[in-house]
Amino acid sequence: MKYLIANWKMNSLDITDWISKFENNCGEICPKEALQIIVCPNFLQIPFFIEKSAFSKYLSTGSQDVSDQDPGPFTGQVSSKHLSKFSEIHYCIVGHSEQRMLGDTNSTVFQKTQKLINEKISPIVCVGESLEIKKSGDRENFLLKQLESFSNLENFKSSSMIIAYEPIWAIGTGISAEISSIRESIDFIKATLETRNIQSKILYGGSVNAANSKEILAEKNISGLLVGNASLDGEEFAKIAQNF
Ligand code: 13P
């Protein structure tokens, strides 16, 4: 199974227009059994996306984040139990660097991952280093700490967790990481997980677009893409889907 995930971040889109642009441009793309295309709108737009995409042969809905707490006095949070009320939601991003910058620690990401697995929602756990870390040559240690923070989860092995490698320095810049650098990190993540008997799918994210997606997808250990900016345009996103 391959994955193409749209992270719309804090944008509000005209969903009807986006879906029609996507559907009109997707030509012959892989069926759902081979390629999961998951769109993660903001919380308020999730119900609209579910409603409007119900007819689609390709599209599924995901969430951009979840609380690390159970329902209760946590202003502004949405719990995994609430997400699970939407039977259409099977995936949720956690540990995105933009959330980590707002305060999510490895321990918060662990809690969020655990909550999602408890609700049978597959976590898409983001990991990735800053430019500073990359330059210091400490990338592998940094990634190792992020991976270790959740890979000891008891129910991890039986869950369908997905890892997304998103180097922070490639996010939103329009220039994706060089293939050799992506390969090094992805191979390291894969090897680290394998020593723990974990066979997770690994995705790449960071300035992916229709033009560079084919080359990235040709990497043997990459099982898909997590796309920000280029996913905001239904036509561009459909072109990325065609490259699978
Ligand atoms: P961009 O594709 O805009 O670089 O964003 C990547 C990302 O953060 C997806 O989660």
GROMACS .gro file of C-alpha atoms in nm, residues 94-107 109 125-128 142 146 149-150 168:
model
   24
   94VAL     CA    1   0.096   1.379   1.497
   95GLY     CA    2   0.432   1.531   1.581
   96HIS     CA    3   0.433   1.770   1.288
   97SER     CA    4   0.727   2.010   1.327
   98GLU     CA    5   0.484   2.304   1.329
   99GLN     CA    6   0.315   2.150   1.636
  100ARG     CA    7   0.649   2.062   1.791
  101MET     CA    8   0.748   2.429   1.752
  102LEU     CA    9   0.435   2.522   1.947
  103GLY     CA   10   0.541   2.298   2.233
  104ASP     CA   11   0.479   1.932   2.149
  105THR     CA   12   0.762   1.725   2.297
  106ASN     CA   13   0.855   1.367   2.215
  107SER     CA   14   0.653   1.270   2.519
  109VAL     CA   15   0.379   1.287   2.058
  125VAL     CA   16   0.404   1.031   1.304
  126CYS     CA   17   0.626   1.310   1.171
  127VAL     CA   18   0.996   1.318   1.245
  128GLY     CA   19   1.267   1.538   1.101
  142PHE     CA   20   1.818   1.341   1.672
  146GLN     CA   21   1.232   1.099   1.807
  149SER     CA   22   1.003   0.812   2.197
  150PHE     CA   23   0.716   0.612   2.050
  168ILE     CA   24   1.217   2.102   0.881
   0.00000   0.00000   0.00000
